[in-house]
Structure formats: structure tokens, C-alpha cells
CSV table of C-alpha atoms in Angstrom, one decimal:
chain,number,residue,atom,x,y,z
O,1,UNK,CA,44.3,54.9,-85.0
O,2,UNK,CA,45.1,56.7,-81.8
O,3,UNK,CA,44.1,55.7,-78.4
O,4,UNK,CA,43.0,58.0,-75.7
O,5,UNK,CA,42.5,57.3,-72.0
O,6,UNK,CA,39.5,58.5,-70.2
O,7,UNK,CA,39.9,58.9,-66.5
O,8,UNK,CA,36.6,58.5,-64.8
O,9,UNK,CA,36.7,60.2,-61.5
O,10,UNK,CA,34.9,58.3,-58.8
O,11,UNK,CA,33.1,60.9,-56.7
O,12,UNK,CA,31.7,60.4,-53.3
O,13,UNK,CA,28.7,62.6,-52.4
O,14,UNK,CA,27.7,63.1,-48.8
O,15,UNK,CA,24.8,65.1,-47.3
O,16,UNK,CA,26.3,67.2,-44.5
O,17,UNK,CA,24.4,69.0,-41.8
O,18,UNK,CA,25.7,71.9,-39.8
O,19,UNK,CA,24.1,73.5,-36.8
O,20,UNK,CA,24.9,77.1,-35.9
O,21,UNK,CA,23.4,80.3,-34.7
O,22,UNK,CA,21.0,82.1,-37.1
O,23,UNK,CA,23.3,85.0,-37.7
O,24,UNK,CA,26.2,82.8,-38.8
O,25,UNK,CA,23.8,80.8,-41.0
O,26,UNK,CA,23.0,83.9,-43.0
O,27,UNK,CA,26.6,84.6,-43.4
O,28,UNK,CA,27.2,81.0,-44.6
O,29,UNK,CA,24.4,81.1,-47.1
O,30,UNK,CA,25.8,84.4,-48.5
O,31,UNK,CA,29.5,83.6,-48.5
O,32,UNK,CA,29.9,79.9,-48.0
O,33,UNK,CA,31.7,78.1,-45.1
O,34,UNK,CA,34.9,79.2,-43.5
O,35,UNK,CA,37.4,76.7,-42.2
O,36,UNK,CA,37.8,76.4,-38.4
O,37,UNK,CA,41.3,76.3,-37.3
O,38,UNK,CA,42.9,75.2,-34.1
O,39,UNK,CA,40.8,74.4,-31.0
O,40,UNK,CA,41.7,70.7,-31.0
O,41,UNK,CA,39.2,69.7,-33.8
O,42,UNK,CA,38.6,66.1,-34.2
O,43,UNK,CA,39.9,65.7,-37.7
O,44,UNK,CA,42.0,68.9,-38.1
O,45,UNK,CA,41.3,72.3,-39.5
O,46,UNK,CA,38.2,72.3,-41.6
O,47,UNK,CA,34.4,72.9,-41.8
O,48,UNK,CA,32.5,70.2,-39.9
O,49,UNK,CA,29.3,68.4,-40.7
O,50,UNK,CA,27.3,65.7,-39.3
O,51,UNK,CA,26.7,63.0,-41.9
O,52,UNK,CA,24.8,59.7,-42.2
O,53,UNK,CA,26.2,57.0,-40.0
O,54,UNK,CA,25.6,56.4,-36.3
O,55,UNK,CA,22.2,57.2,-35.0
O,56,UNK,CA,20.5,59.6,-34.5
O,57,UNK,CA,20.1,61.1,-38.0
O,58,UNK,CA,22.7,63.8,-38.8
O,59,UNK,CA,20.1,66.6,-38.9
O,60,UNK,CA,19.1,65.7,-35.3
O,61,UNK,CA,22.8,65.7,-34.3
O,62,UNK,CA,23.3,69.1,-35.9
O,63,UNK,CA,20.4,70.5,-34.0
O,64,UNK,CA,21.7,69.1,-30.7
O,65,UNK,CA,25.1,70.7,-31.5
O,66,UNK,CA,23.6,74.1,-32.2
O,67,UNK,CA,21.7,74.0,-28.9
O,68,UNK,CA,24.8,72.8,-27.0
O,69,UNK,CA,27.1,75.5,-28.5
O,70,UNK,CA,24.6,78.2,-27.6
O,71,UNK,CA,25.4,78.0,-23.9
O,72,UNK,CA,28.4,80.0,-22.8
O,73,UNK,CA,29.7,78.3,-19.7
O,74,UNK,CA,32.1,81.1,-18.8
O,75,UNK,CA,29.3,83.7,-18.8
O,76,UNK,CA,26.6,81.4,-17.5
O,77,UNK,CA,24.3,82.5,-20.2
O,78,UNK,CA,23.2,81.8,-23.8
O,79,UNK,CA,25.3,83.4,-26.6
O,80,UNK,CA,22.3,83.0,-28.8
O,81,UNK,CA,18.8,81.6,-28.7
O,82,UNK,CA,17.9,81.3,-32.4
O,83,UNK,CA,19.7,78.6,-34.3
O,84,UNK,CA,19.6,77.2,-37.8
O,85,UNK,CA,20.4,73.8,-39.4
O,86,UNK,CA,22.1,74.0,-42.8
O,87,UNK,CA,22.2,71.1,-45.2
O,88,UNK,CA,24.9,70.9,-47.9
O,89,UNK,CA,26.1,68.5,-50.5
O,90,UNK,CA,29.7,67.5,-50.2
O,91,UNK,CA,31.5,66.1,-53.2
O,92,UNK,CA,34.9,64.6,-53.1
O,93,UNK,CA,37.0,62.4,-55.4
O,94,UNK,CA,37.4,59.0,-53.8
O,95,UNK,CA,41.1,59.3,-54.1
O,96,UNK,CA,41.1,62.2,-51.6
O,97,UNK,CA,38.4,60.9,-49.3
O,98,UNK,CA,39.5,59.2,-46.1
O,99,UNK,CA,36.8,57.2,-44.3
O,100,UNK,CA,38.1,56.2,-40.9
O,101,UNK,CA,35.1,53.9,-40.5
O,102,UNK,CA,36.4,51.5,-43.0
O,103,UNK,CA,39.3,49.0,-42.8
O,104,UNK,CA,41.1,50.7,-45.6
O,105,UNK,CA,40.8,54.1,-43.9
O,106,UNK,CA,41.9,52.8,-40.6
O,107,UNK,CA,44.9,51.0,-42.1
O,108,UNK,CA,46.0,54.1,-43.8
O,109,UNK,CA,45.7,56.3,-40.8
O,110,UNK,CA,47.4,53.7,-38.6
O,111,UNK,CA,50.4,53.7,-41.0
O,112,UNK,CA,50.6,57.4,-41.0
O,113,UNK,CA,50.2,57.6,-37.3
O,114,UNK,CA,52.9,55.0,-36.8
O,115,UNK,CA,55.4,56.8,-38.9
O,116,UNK,CA,54.6,60.1,-37.2
O,117,UNK,CA,55.1,58.7,-33.7
O,118,UNK,CA,58.2,56.8,-34.6
O,119,UNK,CA,59.9,59.9,-35.9
O,120,UNK,CA,59.2,61.8,-32.7
O,121,UNK,CA,60.1,59.0,-30.4
O,122,UNK,CA,63.3,58.0,-32.3
O,123,UNK,CA,64.5,61.5,-31.9
O,124,UNK,CA,64.1,61.1,-28.1
O,125,UNK,CA,61.0,63.2,-27.6
O,126,UNK,CA,57.7,62.6,-26.0
O,127,UNK,CA,54.4,64.5,-26.2
O,128,UNK,CA,53.9,66.8,-23.3
O,129,UNK,CA,50.2,66.3,-22.8
O,130,UNK,CA,47.4,63.8,-23.3
O,131,UNK,CA,45.4,65.9,-25.8
O,132,UNK,CA,44.1,64.0,-28.7
O,133,UNK,CA,46.5,64.1,-31.7
O,134,UNK,CA,44.3,62.8,-34.5
O,135,UNK,CA,43.4,66.3,-35.9
O,136,UNK,CA,46.9,67.5,-35.6
O,137,UNK,CA,48.3,64.6,-37.5
O,138,UNK,CA,45.9,65.2,-40.3
O,139,UNK,CA,46.9,68.8,-40.4
O,140,UNK,CA,50.5,67.9,-40.7
O,141,UNK,CA,49.9,65.3,-43.3
O,142,UNK,CA,47.9,67.6,-45.4
O,143,UNK,CA,49.9,70.8,-45.0
O,144,UNK,CA,53.3,69.1,-45.5
O,145,UNK,CA,52.0,67.3,-48.6
O,146,UNK,CA,52.5,63.8,-47.1
O,147,UNK,CA,49.1,62.7,-48.4
O,148,UNK,CA,46.4,64.5,-50.3
O,149,UNK,CA,43.2,64.8,-48.2
O,150,UNK,CA,40.1,66.8,-49.0
O,151,UNK,CA,37.5,65.2,-46.8
O,152,UNK,CA,37.8,62.9,-43.8
O,153,UNK,CA,35.0,61.1,-42.1
O,154,UNK,CA,34.9,59.4,-38.7
O,155,UNK,CA,32.9,58.3,-35.7
O,156,UNK,CA,33.4,60.2,-32.5
O,157,UNK,CA,31.9,60.8,-29.1
O,158,UNK,CA,30.6,64.4,-28.9
O,159,UNK,CA,29.3,66.1,-25.8
O,160,UNK,CA,26.0,67.8,-26.4
O,161,UNK,CA,24.1,69.7,-23.8
O,162,UNK,CA,23.2,66.8,-21.5
O,163,UNK,CA,26.7,65.5,-21.5
O,164,UNK,CA,28.2,68.9,-20.8
O,165,UNK,CA,25.7,69.6,-18.0
O,166,UNK,CA,26.1,66.3,-16.2
O,167,UNK,CA,29.8,65.6,-17.0
O,168,UNK,CA,29.1,62.6,-19.1
O,169,UNK,CA,31.9,61.1,-21.1
O,170,UNK,CA,32.1,57.9,-23.1
O,171,UNK,CA,34.6,56.3,-25.5
O,172,UNK,CA,31.9,54.7,-27.6
O,173,UNK,CA,31.1,57.2,-30.4
O,174,UNK,CA,27.7,58.7,-30.8
O,175,UNK,CA,28.0,60.6,-34.1
O,176,UNK,CA,29.5,60.4,-37.5
O,177,UNK,CA,31.1,63.6,-38.7
O,178,UNK,CA,33.2,64.7,-41.6
O,179,UNK,CA,35.7,67.5,-42.0
O,180,UNK,CA,36.0,69.4,-45.3
O,181,UNK,CA,39.3,71.2,-45.7
O,182,UNK,CA,38.6,73.3,-48.8
O,183,UNK,CA,35.0,74.3,-48.7
O,184,UNK,CA,35.2,76.2,-52.0
O,185,UNK,CA,36.2,73.0,-53.8
O,186,UNK,CA,34.1,70.3,-52.1
O,187,UNK,CA,30.9,72.0,-51.2
O,188,UNK,CA,28.4,72.8,-53.8
O,189,UNK,CA,27.5,76.4,-52.9
O,190,UNK,CA,24.1,76.0,-54.6
O,191,UNK,CA,23.3,73.2,-52.3
O,192,UNK,CA,23.7,75.3,-49.1
O,193,UNK,CA,20.2,75.5,-47.6
O,194,UNK,CA,18.8,76.3,-44.3
O,195,UNK,CA,16.4,73.4,-43.6
O,196,UNK,CA,15.3,74.4,-40.1
O,197,UNK,CA,15.2,77.4,-37.7
O,198,UNK,CA,14.6,77.0,-34.1
O,199,UNK,CA,14.6,78.8,-30.8
O,200,UNK,CA,16.2,77.5,-27.6
O,201,UNK,CA,14.0,77.3,-24.6
O,202,UNK,CA,15.2,77.7,-21.1
O,203,UNK,CA,16.7,74.5,-19.7
O,204,UNK,CA,17.5,73.7,-16.1
O,205,UNK,CA,21.3,74.2,-15.7
E,1,UNK,CA,41.2,56.1,-50.2
E,2,UNK,CA,43.4,53.3,-49.0
E,3,UNK,CA,47.0,52.5,-48.2
E,4,UNK,CA,48.1,51.5,-51.7
E,5,UNK,CA,51.7,51.4,-52.8
E,6,UNK,CA,51.6,55.0,-54.0
E,7,UNK,CA,50.5,56.4,-50.7
E,8,UNK,CA,52.7,54.1,-48.7
E,9,UNK,CA,55.7,55.2,-50.7
E,10,UNK,CA,54.8,58.8,-50.3
E,11,UNK,CA,54.5,58.5,-46.5
E,12,UNK,CA,57.8,56.5,-46.4
E,13,UNK,CA,59.6,59.1,-48.6
E,14,UNK,CA,58.6,62.0,-46.4
E,15,UNK,CA,59.6,60.4,-43.2
E,16,UNK,CA,62.8,59.0,-44.6
E,17,UNK,CA,63.9,62.3,-46.0
E,18,UNK,CA,63.2,64.5,-43.1
E,19,UNK,CA,65.5,64.3,-40.1
E,20,UNK,CA,64.1,63.6,-36.7
E,21,UNK,CA,65.2,67.0,-35.4
E,22,UNK,CA,63.8,68.8,-38.3
E,23,UNK,CA,60.5,67.1,-37.9
E,24,UNK,CA,60.4,67.8,-34.2
E,25,UNK,CA,61.2,71.4,-34.8
E,26,UNK,CA,58.5,71.6,-37.4
E,27,UNK,CA,55.9,70.1,-35.0
E,28,UNK,CA,56.9,72.5,-32.2
E,29,UNK,CA,57.2,75.7,-34.1
E,30,UNK,CA,54.8,75.4,-37.0
E,31,UNK,CA,52.1,73.3,-35.4
E,32,UNK,CA,52.4,74.1,-31.8
E,33,UNK,CA,53.0,70.6,-30.5
E,34,UNK,CA,54.3,70.4,-27.0
E,35,UNK,CA,57.2,68.1,-27.1
E,36,UNK,CA,59.8,67.4,-24.5
E,37,UNK,CA,62.9,65.3,-24.5
E,38,UNK,CA,62.2,61.9,-23.0
E,39,UNK,CA,64.9,61.7,-20.3
E,40,UNK,CA,64.2,59.4,-17.4
E,41,UNK,CA,66.2,60.0,-14.2
E,42,UNK,CA,69.3,57.9,-14.1
E,43,UNK,CA,68.9,56.5,-17.6
E,44,UNK,CA,71.5,58.8,-19.0
E,45,UNK,CA,74.1,57.1,-16.9
E,46,UNK,CA,73.3,53.7,-18.2
E,47,UNK,CA,74.2,54.6,-21.7
E,48,UNK,CA,77.5,56.3,-20.8
E,49,UNK,CA,80.7,54.4,-20.7
E,50,UNK,CA,81.7,53.3,-17.2
E,51,UNK,CA,84.7,55.4,-17.2
E,52,UNK,CA,82.8,58.6,-17.8
E,53,UNK,CA,80.0,58.0,-15.2
E,54,UNK,CA,79.9,60.5,-12.4
E,55,UNK,CA,78.7,59.7,-9.0
E,56,UNK,CA,75.2,61.0,-8.3
E,57,UNK,CA,74.0,61.4,-4.7
E,58,UNK,CA,70.7,59.9,-5.7
E,59,UNK,CA,72.3,56.6,-6.3
E,60,UNK,CA,73.5,54.5,-3.5
E,61,UNK,CA,76.3,51.9,-3.5
E,62,UNK,CA,76.7,49.1,-1.2
E,63,UNK,CA,76.5,49.8,2.5
E,64,UNK,CA,80.3,49.8,2.9
E,65,UNK,CA,80.5,52.6,0.3
E,66,UNK,CA,83.0,50.5,-1.7
E,67,UNK,CA,83.8,51.9,-5.1
E,68,UNK,CA,82.3,49.4,-7.6
E,69,UNK,CA,84.7,48.6,-10.3
E,70,UNK,CA,82.5,46.2,-12.2
E,71,UNK,CA,80.2,47.8,-14.7
E,72,UNK,CA,77.5,45.1,-14.4
E,73,UNK,CA,77.4,45.5,-10.6
E,74,UNK,CA,77.2,49.3,-11.0
E,75,UNK,CA,74.3,49.0,-13.4
E,76,UNK,CA,72.6,46.7,-10.9
E,77,UNK,CA,72.8,49.3,-8.3
E,78,UNK,CA,71.4,51.9,-10.7
E,79,UNK,CA,68.3,49.7,-11.3
E,80,UNK,CA,67.9,49.1,-7.6
E,81,UNK,CA,68.0,52.9,-6.9
E,82,UNK,CA,65.5,53.5,-9.6
């Protein structure tokens, strides 16, 4: 009698909420999400979603984000007025899902971060600026094959409209977000749905 | 996902195999990290042998401008100047 081994993949499913302008939302529904690169993203290059965790609920945070991003500070005007909130289902094998809000996730990240910093410092170098390095380390770890990551979740402080207008900054996080690095793999395209459309009213700036 | 032996070994393997210089160059040129050599003023003198140290006008000796022949005394003056 032969034996066979069945590998049961433990899959984590998350509901993700993404706030954007209405034109982009149509593009996303048609063609899926594109990965954002650069720009000092919190968790590296990826598509970002608000997920369940810190209050308020992630759809509310996604709406606040869409409204905040509409304002173009440089031009002193709105880039768009109409926004949309998209809901998706994110599916990821637990083996490739890093949750920075857990002890396990923090321990792993700290080990990686320590090795990264040590290598740089031992060579006699220092970082030339105070910009946050979390996303960059995740990019290096993924792209250089150091660890296999598909989705990373963490708590952060994000500046929405009020924070940006009144120069408010805190260390204590106010949202839970996750980054998806391969949207074709980890986002069910059939689950991409616009759940709300809104219009931004004039605010005092 | 957690720091199990497999992941730990993988991280260790990567950082053991890549040289420091190779890693720094990778960060700078592929990932755009801004990295500079950490060189503090005067520290480079401390690590050199006494015989090869050159006098630098930023560092003062004792008031009589005696040449200090003792390495420990010389290092003391470096620390004072810093």
C-alpha cells in the first residue's frame, strides 16, 4: 500500500478596501490593480488596502484616504472631486503572509532588520537620511529572494485631510493596512467591487 | 509567517554569503539607498599605528608644544580635542 502526502494550504483571507478617484476605480475594475512603486511606501512596492484592525472600519479609512489624496497641495486645488471605494478579497498562503501586528511577525521583521543594518554598519556605512526604511527593507528582502512575502500587514499612522491641513503627526497608529505585492496572484479579480461613490465638498483650507 | 529555522537559516545564508561591500553597492545602485561612509573626525587617527599618525592642525598638544612620544598620552589629547 502506498502512502501519499496531502499538503493542506492554510489560506488567510482579508477584506481589503481601497479609496481612489472614480476614473482610476473604473480602470481597476476593468484591469485589476497595479503595483505602486517607490514613493516611500510603508511596506514596500505593492497595492495598498485598508483592512480590519484599528478603528475606524477600513471602508471609512479608505474613504478618508480618497478625500485626502484628492487635494493637490502644489496646485492648491482638487485633482478630482468624485471618488470611489473598492472592496476586494485578498487571499494569501499563511507561509507568505507577514503580520507585523503579531509577536511572530515582529520577531521575524526584527531579525531581518537586524541582519540588514549590521551588514551596512559593519561595512562602515551609515544611512544618509532619516526616512523610514521599513518598506525598503521589505523590497530588498523580497526582490533578493531573502524571504518569500506576498502580503504584509501592519499598523501605521496615516495623515488624512485633517492631519495634513493642520500639520498633525503622531507615532500612535490610526489604521491597519496591508500591501499586496502580486495583485494577479493574491487578489480575486471577481471580488473587485465598487461599494461606494462619493463627491468631495468644498472644505476650508 | 514566523521566524522558524527555515526562514532564519535563509536570512543567515544570504547575509553570510554576500560581502558587505557587495550589499552596500546593491542598496545604493539597485535600490537607491543613500549611504555614506561613517567617518568621524579624528577617529581615523585612533586606529592607525602611532608611527604613521600625521599631525593635524585641528588637534592640539600640550601648551609647550612638546612632541608626545607616548601613544596613550597622544590618544588622550585626541579625545580632549574632540
